[in-house]
Coordinates of C-alpha atoms and ligand atoms in Angstrom, one line a residue:
M722 CA 14.7 -2.3 24.4
N723 CA 17.7 -0.9 25.8
N724 CA 19.1 -0.5 22.3
F725 CA 15.9 1.5 21.1
N726 CA 18.0 4.4 19.7
E727 CA 20.3 1.9 17.9
L728 CA 17.3 0.1 16.4
L729 CA 15.7 3.6 15.3
Q730 CA 18.8 4.7 13.6
K731 CA 19.1 1.3 11.9
Y732 CA 15.4 1.6 10.9
A733 CA 16.2 5.1 9.4
K734 CA 19.2 4.0 7.5
L735 CA 17.3 1.2 5.9
A736 CA 14.5 3.7 5.0
V737 CA 17.2 6.1 3.4
K738 CA 19.4 3.6 1.8
T739 CA 17.1 0.5 1.0
G740 CA 13.8 2.5 0.8
V741 CA 14.3 5.5 -1.3
N742 CA 17.8 4.7 -2.1
I743 CA 18.9 8.3 -1.7
Q744 CA 21.7 9.4 -4.0
E745 CA 24.3 12.4 -3.5
N746 CA 22.9 16.0 -4.4
Q747 CA 19.1 14.9 -4.0
T748 CA 16.4 16.4 -2.3
L749 CA 14.8 14.2 0.3
V750 CA 11.0 15.2 0.9
I751 CA 9.7 13.6 4.2
N752 CA 6.0 13.7 4.7
A753 CA 5.6 13.1 8.6
P754 CA 3.3 13.5 11.4
I755 CA 4.6 15.9 14.2
T756 CA 4.6 12.8 16.5
A757 CA 7.6 11.3 14.3
K758 CA 10.2 14.0 15.2
D759 CA 12.7 11.7 16.7
F760 CA 12.5 9.4 13.9
V761 CA 12.4 12.0 11.2
R762 CA 15.8 13.6 12.8
A763 CA 17.5 10.1 12.6
I764 CA 16.6 10.0 9.0
A765 CA 17.7 13.6 8.4
K766 CA 21.3 12.5 9.8
E767 CA 21.5 9.3 7.7
A768 CA 20.3 11.5 4.5
Y769 CA 22.7 14.4 5.1
S770 CA 25.4 11.7 5.9
S771 CA 24.5 10.2 2.6
G772 CA 25.1 13.6 0.7
V773 CA 21.7 15.0 0.1
I774 CA 21.5 18.8 -0.7
D775 CA 18.1 19.3 1.2
V776 CA 15.9 17.5 3.6
H777 CA 12.6 19.0 3.4
V778 CA 9.9 18.1 5.9
D779 CA 6.2 18.2 5.3
W780 CA 4.9 18.1 8.8
N781 CA 1.3 17.2 9.3
D782 CA -1.0 16.6 12.4
E783 CA -3.9 14.2 12.2
E784 CA -5.6 16.0 15.2
I785 CA -6.0 19.1 12.8
S786 CA -7.4 17.1 10.2
L787 CA -10.1 15.9 12.6
I788 CA -10.7 19.6 13.8
K789 CA -11.3 20.4 10.1
F790 CA -13.9 17.7 9.5
N791 CA -15.6 18.8 12.8
Y792 CA -15.5 22.7 12.4
A793 CA -15.0 23.5 8.6
N794 CA -17.7 24.8 6.3
D795 CA -19.2 22.1 4.2
N796 CA -17.7 23.5 0.8
V797 CA -14.3 23.1 2.0
F798 CA -14.3 19.2 1.6
D799 CA -14.5 19.4 -2.0
H800 CA -11.4 21.7 -2.3
F801 CA -7.5 20.7 -2.0
P802 CA -5.1 23.5 -2.2
D803 CA -3.5 23.9 -5.7
W804 CA -0.3 25.0 -4.3
K805 CA 0.1 21.5 -2.2
A806 CA -0.2 19.6 -5.4
T807 CA 2.0 21.9 -7.6
S808 CA 4.8 22.0 -4.9
K809 CA 4.8 18.4 -4.9
E810 CA 4.9 18.2 -8.8
S811 CA 7.7 20.7 -8.9
L812 CA 10.0 18.8 -6.5
A813 CA 9.3 15.5 -8.2
N814 CA 10.3 17.3 -11.5
E815 CA 13.5 18.7 -9.9
G816 CA 14.3 14.9 -9.2
A817 CA 13.5 14.7 -5.3
A818 CA 13.0 11.6 -3.4
F819 CA 9.8 11.2 -1.3
L820 CA 9.6 9.4 2.0
S821 CA 6.4 9.1 3.7
I822 CA 6.2 8.2 7.6
S823 CA 2.8 6.8 8.2
A824 CA 1.7 6.9 11.8
S825 CA -2.0 7.2 12.5
N826 CA -4.9 6.7 15.0
P827 CA -7.0 4.1 13.1
D828 CA -10.0 5.3 15.0
L829 CA -9.5 8.9 14.6
L830 CA -12.4 9.6 11.9
K831 CA -14.8 7.2 13.2
N832 CA -17.5 9.6 14.3
V833 CA -16.8 11.7 11.1
D834 CA -19.6 11.7 8.3
P835 CA -18.2 9.1 5.6
K836 CA -19.5 11.2 2.8
K837 CA -17.2 14.1 4.0
I838 CA -14.3 11.8 4.1
A839 CA -15.1 10.3 0.5
R840 CA -15.5 14.0 -0.8
T841 CA -12.0 15.0 0.8
R842 CA -10.2 12.0 -0.7
K843 CA -11.9 12.7 -4.2
A844 CA -10.7 16.3 -4.0
Q845 CA -7.3 15.3 -2.9
G846 CA -7.2 12.5 -5.6
K847 CA -8.1 14.9 -8.4
A848 CA -5.6 17.5 -7.3
M849 CA -2.8 15.1 -6.9
E850 CA -3.5 13.3 -10.1
G851 CA -0.4 15.2 -11.9
F852 CA 2.0 14.1 -9.0
K853 CA 0.5 10.4 -9.2
T854 CA 1.5 10.4 -13.1
I855 CA 4.9 11.2 -12.3
L856 CA 5.4 8.7 -9.6
N857 CA 3.6 6.1 -11.9
K858 CA 5.9 6.8 -14.7
G859 CA 8.9 5.8 -12.5
N860 CA 10.5 9.1 -12.7
V861 CA 10.9 9.6 -8.6
R862 CA 11.8 7.2 -5.9
W863 CA 9.6 7.0 -3.2
S864 CA 8.9 4.9 -0.2
I865 CA 6.6 4.7 2.9
V866 CA 7.7 3.4 6.3
S867 CA 5.5 3.3 9.6
I868 CA 6.0 4.0 13.1
P869 CA 3.6 3.7 16.2
T870 CA 1.3 6.1 17.6
D871 CA -0.3 5.8 21.2
E872 CA -3.7 5.1 19.8
W873 CA -2.5 2.6 16.9
A874 CA -0.4 0.7 19.5
M875 CA -3.4 0.3 22.1
K876 CA -5.8 -0.8 19.2
V877 CA -3.3 -3.4 18.3
F878 CA -2.7 -4.6 22.0
P879 CA -5.9 -3.5 23.8
N880 CA -4.7 -5.4 26.9
L881 CA -1.5 -3.6 27.5
N882 CA -1.2 -0.1 29.0
K883 CA 0.0 2.7 26.7
D884 CA 3.5 2.5 27.2
D885 CA 3.9 -1.4 26.9
A886 CA 1.6 -1.5 24.1
V887 CA 3.9 1.2 22.1
K888 CA 6.9 -0.6 22.9
K889 CA 5.5 -3.8 21.9
L890 CA 4.4 -2.4 18.4
W891 CA 8.0 -1.1 18.0
E892 CA 9.2 -4.4 18.5
N893 CA 6.9 -5.9 16.0
I894 CA 7.8 -3.1 13.6
F895 CA 11.5 -4.0 13.9
T896 CA 10.8 -7.6 13.5
V897 CA 8.6 -7.3 10.3
T898 CA 11.0 -4.7 8.7
R899 CA 13.9 -7.0 9.5
V900 CA 15.6 -4.1 11.4
D901 CA 16.3 -6.3 14.3
S902 CA 18.7 -8.5 12.1
D903 CA 22.4 -8.0 12.3
D904 CA 22.6 -6.4 9.0
P905 CA 19.1 -5.2 7.9
V906 CA 20.4 -3.7 4.5
K907 CA 21.8 -7.3 3.8
A908 CA 18.5 -9.0 5.1
W909 CA 16.6 -7.1 2.7
D910 CA 18.8 -8.1 -0.3
N911 CA 18.2 -11.8 0.4
H912 CA 14.4 -11.1 0.8
I913 CA 14.1 -9.1 -2.4
N914 CA 16.1 -11.9 -4.3
L915 CA 13.4 -14.5 -3.0
I916 CA 10.7 -12.5 -4.3
K917 CA 12.4 -11.9 -7.6
C918 CA 12.3 -15.7 -8.2
K919 CA 8.6 -15.8 -7.8
T920 CA 8.0 -12.8 -10.2
D921 CA 10.2 -14.3 -12.7
L922 CA 8.4 -17.5 -12.8
L923 CA 5.0 -16.1 -13.0
N924 CA 6.1 -13.7 -15.7
K925 CA 7.3 -16.5 -17.7
K926 CA 4.1 -18.6 -17.3
Q927 CA 1.9 -15.7 -18.5
F928 CA -1.3 -17.3 -17.1
K929 CA -4.6 -16.3 -18.8
S930 CA -6.4 -16.5 -15.5
L931 CA -6.3 -17.1 -11.8
H932 CA -8.9 -19.0 -9.9
F933 CA -9.2 -18.1 -6.3
K934 CA -11.1 -20.7 -4.0
S935 CA -11.8 -20.3 -0.2
T936 CA -14.6 -20.0 2.2
G937 CA -16.8 -17.3 0.8
T938 CA -14.5 -16.9 -2.4
D939 CA -14.8 -18.3 -5.7
L940 CA -13.3 -15.9 -8.2
V941 CA -11.7 -16.0 -11.6
I942 CA -9.4 -13.1 -12.4
D943 CA -8.3 -13.0 -16.1
L944 CA -4.9 -11.3 -16.8
P945 CA -4.4 -8.9 -19.6
K946 CA -1.8 -9.9 -22.4
D947 CA 1.8 -9.0 -21.5
H948 CA 1.0 -8.6 -17.8
I949 CA 4.1 -8.0 -15.5
W950 CA 4.2 -9.4 -11.9
V951 CA 6.1 -7.0 -9.9
G952 CA 7.3 -7.3 -6.3
G953 CA 10.0 -6.1 -3.8
G954 CA 11.2 -3.0 -5.4
L955 CA 11.3 -1.0 -8.6
T956 CA 13.7 0.9 -10.7
D957 CA 13.3 4.4 -11.6
H958 CA 13.9 5.9 -15.1
K959 CA 17.8 6.0 -14.2
D960 CA 17.8 2.4 -13.4
I961 CA 18.1 3.0 -9.6
Y962 CA 16.5 0.3 -7.4
Y963 CA 14.2 1.5 -4.5
I964 CA 11.4 -0.1 -2.4
P965 CA 8.2 1.8 -2.1
N966 CA 6.7 -0.1 0.9
M967 CA 8.5 -1.2 3.8
P968 CA 7.7 -3.8 4.9
T969 CA 6.8 -5.6 1.5
E970 CA 6.0 -9.3 1.1
E971 CA 3.7 -9.1 -1.8
I972 CA 4.1 -9.8 -5.6
F973 CA 1.4 -8.1 -7.7
T974 CA 0.0 -7.6 -11.3
T975 CA -3.2 -6.0 -12.7
P976 CA -6.2 -7.8 -13.4
L977 CA -7.8 -7.6 -16.9
K978 CA -10.5 -4.8 -16.1
T979 CA -13.4 -6.6 -17.6
G980 CA -12.3 -10.2 -16.8
V981 CA -13.3 -10.6 -13.2
N982 CA -16.1 -12.9 -12.5
G983 CA -17.5 -14.5 -9.3
V984 CA -17.5 -13.7 -5.5
V985 CA -14.8 -12.8 -3.0
S986 CA -15.0 -12.2 0.6
S987 CA -12.6 -10.2 2.8
T988 CA -10.7 -12.1 5.5
K989 CA -9.3 -9.1 7.5
P990 CA -10.9 -5.6 8.4
L991 CA -10.3 -2.7 6.0
N992 CA -9.3 0.3 7.6
Y993 CA -10.5 3.0 5.2
G994 CA -9.9 6.7 6.1
G995 CA -10.1 5.7 9.8
N996 CA -13.1 3.6 9.6
L997 CA -13.3 -0.2 9.6
I998 CA -15.2 -2.2 6.9
E999 CA -15.6 -6.0 8.2
N1000 CA -16.5 -9.2 6.6
F1001 CA -17.5 -7.8 3.4
T1002 CA -18.2 -9.5 0.0
L1003 CA -17.9 -8.4 -3.4
T1004 CA -19.6 -10.0 -6.3
F1005 CA -18.2 -9.2 -10.1
K1006 CA -19.6 -9.6 -13.3
D1007 CA -17.3 -8.9 -16.3
G1008 CA -15.1 -7.0 -14.1
R1009 CA -17.7 -4.7 -12.5
V1010 CA -19.0 -4.8 -8.7
V1011 CA -22.5 -5.9 -9.3
D1012 CA -23.4 -6.5 -5.7
Y1013 CA -21.7 -6.0 -2.2
S1014 CA -22.5 -6.5 1.5
A1015 CA -20.7 -6.0 4.7
E1016 CA -21.3 -7.0 8.2
K1017 CA -19.8 -3.6 9.3
G1018 CA -19.1 -0.3 7.7
Y1019 CA -21.5 -0.9 4.8
E1020 CA -21.9 2.9 4.3
I1021 CA -18.1 3.4 4.1
L1022 CA -17.6 0.7 1.6
K1023 CA -20.5 2.1 -0.5
G1024 CA -18.7 5.3 -0.6
L1025 CA -15.4 3.9 -1.4
I1026 CA -17.1 1.9 -4.4
E1027 CA -19.0 5.0 -5.4
T1028 CA -15.8 7.1 -5.6
D1029 CA -15.8 7.1 -9.5
E1030 CA -16.6 4.8 -12.4
G1031 CA -13.2 3.1 -11.9
S1032 CA -13.9 2.3 -8.2
H1033 CA -16.3 -0.3 -9.4
Y1034 CA -13.4 -2.4 -10.9
I1035 CA -10.2 -3.9 -9.2
G1036 CA -6.8 -2.7 -10.3
E1037 CA -4.5 -5.1 -8.6
V1038 CA -4.3 -9.0 -7.6
A1039 CA -1.2 -9.6 -5.0
L1040 CA 0.0 -12.9 -3.6
V1041 CA 1.5 -13.0 -0.1
P1042 CA 2.1 -16.4 1.5
D1043 CA 0.5 -17.2 4.8
N1044 CA 3.7 -18.2 6.1
S1045 CA 5.4 -14.7 6.1
P1046 CA 6.8 -12.4 8.9
I1047 CA 3.8 -10.3 9.2
S1048 CA 1.4 -13.1 8.9
N1049 CA 3.4 -14.9 11.5
T1050 CA 2.8 -12.2 14.2
G1051 CA -0.8 -13.1 14.3
L1052 CA -1.5 -9.6 14.6
I1053 CA -4.1 -7.5 13.0
F1054 CA -2.3 -4.2 12.5
Y1055 CA -5.4 -2.1 11.4
N1056 CA -2.9 -0.6 9.2
T1057 CA -3.0 -1.4 5.4
L1058 CA 0.9 -1.1 4.9
F1059 CA 1.2 -4.2 7.3
D1060 CA -2.0 -6.0 6.8
E1061 CA -1.7 -5.9 3.1
N1062 CA 1.7 -7.7 3.5
A1063 CA 0.0 -10.4 5.7
S1064 CA -2.3 -11.7 3.0
C1065 CA -3.2 -12.1 -0.6
H1066 CA -5.4 -9.2 -1.7
L1067 CA -7.1 -7.2 -4.2
A1068 CA -7.5 -3.6 -4.8
I1069 CA -10.5 -1.5 -5.5
G1070 CA -9.6 1.4 -8.1
S1071 CA -6.6 1.9 -10.3
S1072 CA -4.1 -0.4 -12.0
Y1073 CA -0.4 0.2 -11.7
P1074 CA 0.8 1.0 -15.2
I1075 CA 4.0 -0.9 -14.5
C1076 CA 1.9 -4.1 -14.3
I1077 CA 1.9 -4.2 -18.2
K1078 CA 4.5 -4.1 -20.9
D1079 CA 5.1 -0.4 -22.0
G1080 CA 2.5 0.7 -19.4
T1081 CA 4.4 3.8 -18.2
T1082 CA 4.5 5.2 -21.4
M1083 CA 0.7 4.9 -21.9
N1084 CA -2.0 7.6 -21.3
K1085 CA -5.2 6.8 -19.5
Q1086 CA -7.1 5.8 -22.5
Q1087 CA -4.2 3.4 -23.7
L1088 CA -4.1 1.8 -20.4
E1089 CA -7.8 1.3 -20.6
E1090 CA -7.5 0.0 -24.0
H1091 CA -5.0 -2.6 -22.8
G1092 CA -7.5 -3.9 -20.1
L1093 CA -6.2 -1.9 -17.1
N1094 CA -8.3 0.0 -14.8
T1095 CA -8.1 3.8 -14.1
S1096 CA -9.6 5.5 -11.2
I1097 CA -8.6 8.3 -8.8
T1098 CA -8.5 5.7 -5.8
H1099 CA -6.5 2.4 -5.1
V1100 CA -7.6 0.6 -1.8
D1101 CA -6.3 -2.9 -0.9
F1102 CA -8.5 -5.4 0.7
M1103 CA -7.4 -8.7 2.0
I1104 CA -8.8 -12.2 0.9
G1105 CA -5.9 -14.6 1.9
S1106 CA -5.9 -17.1 4.6
K1107 CA -4.9 -20.6 5.4
E1108 CA -7.5 -21.9 3.5
L1109 CA -6.9 -20.0 0.0
S1110 CA -6.0 -22.0 -2.9
I1111 CA -4.9 -20.3 -6.3
E1112 CA -4.7 -22.0 -9.7
G1113 CA -3.1 -20.5 -12.7
I1114 CA -5.0 -21.3 -15.9
T1115 CA -3.1 -21.4 -19.3
E1116 CA -4.2 -20.2 -22.6
S1117 CA -4.9 -23.9 -23.4
G1118 CA -6.9 -24.6 -20.3
E1119 CA -4.3 -26.4 -18.3
R1120 CA -4.4 -25.7 -14.6
M1121 CA -1.5 -25.3 -12.5
P1122 CA -1.5 -25.0 -8.7
I1123 CA 0.1 -21.7 -7.4
F1124 CA -0.8 -21.4 -3.8
T1125 CA -2.1 -24.5 -1.7
N1126 CA -3.5 -24.1 1.7
G1127 CA -2.5 -20.3 1.9
N1128 CA 1.2 -20.8 0.7
W1129 CA 3.3 -21.3 -2.4
S1130 CA 2.6 -24.7 -4.1
K1131 CA 5.5 -27.0 -4.3
Ligands
ZN1880 ZN1 -0.7 -4.7 -3.0
ZN1881 ZN1 -2.3 -2.1 -3.5

């Protein structure tokens, strides 16, 4: 990649213009690991050129997170600093945009007690509830993009040396984010238009339920009245378009919390807090997980499901064709941002209020009354494959194919 710096700058531009769609006189908050400094500088250059008033970087270092798990007193894992949560909230209330750079070592926490991880997540989830509420109401624009780490690259390409693995992962990231096309911003416009066609179609149909069938999966998911399929980007309260996840291929909605019945099997490993859960199966009755098993990572899965009451239910159903850029790389990225866009998936935990009519004006209780799930967690797991078929079932019981052999039905 002779033109690496050029591609990096294009990627930065895409994150700033298409991702958070930064506006003049805004503050840009970047959440980034210290390993991302070159990329963060490229982003700052784009942001200031676009007229922001401030680029604020929240640096983090995952090695310090590991040190904390290994050496801190036990009581600290139930604690999350208030000031961290309130500073995010006040930046959000002032109208800042939030860009997160995700770059992590998927194996970082593999020797850490899963209970400590679950407690840490719970404390953070609780403390950040206010900030999440602001996000979910659509009052701020935010986006997540990803860059390689050495450990991550070597996990994806175990047969390459470190430098080649990192180079290869960068190439794949540039491909699946369409950064290697002539005009990435334009390529994203086209991609988003296609996604819009599918969401429009499903929103018009208003299926009563979806029937998922594949090896190890026979699951009926009811959808609430006035559910909304969302995909690609979102608009904030000022009607400015942004794209929360890059890459994104999925279109998704909320299940009816109490209307999920049957069994579903995962088709890709789930990386949860640095630990992998593999080949797991969940059984649902009236929406609640009543049984589960995992070939690997059972205790981690248990920790996830036992997070709170809402984590016994699912809050998202997402469709991704098997024939899509990420899926076509044939790689397992060990990173949900990529892997979730390779495959149809469900999420354990909270529903997105945007997935139901007037949802963003509803409080928790109202969301529950309309059949949405609430939880402090939301974790995607993959269920798609070449074998997956999905049928939509109308109010009158009529069945229509949506997915055949893993792709949109003709
Ligand atoms: Zn999703
Ligand atoms: Zn999700």
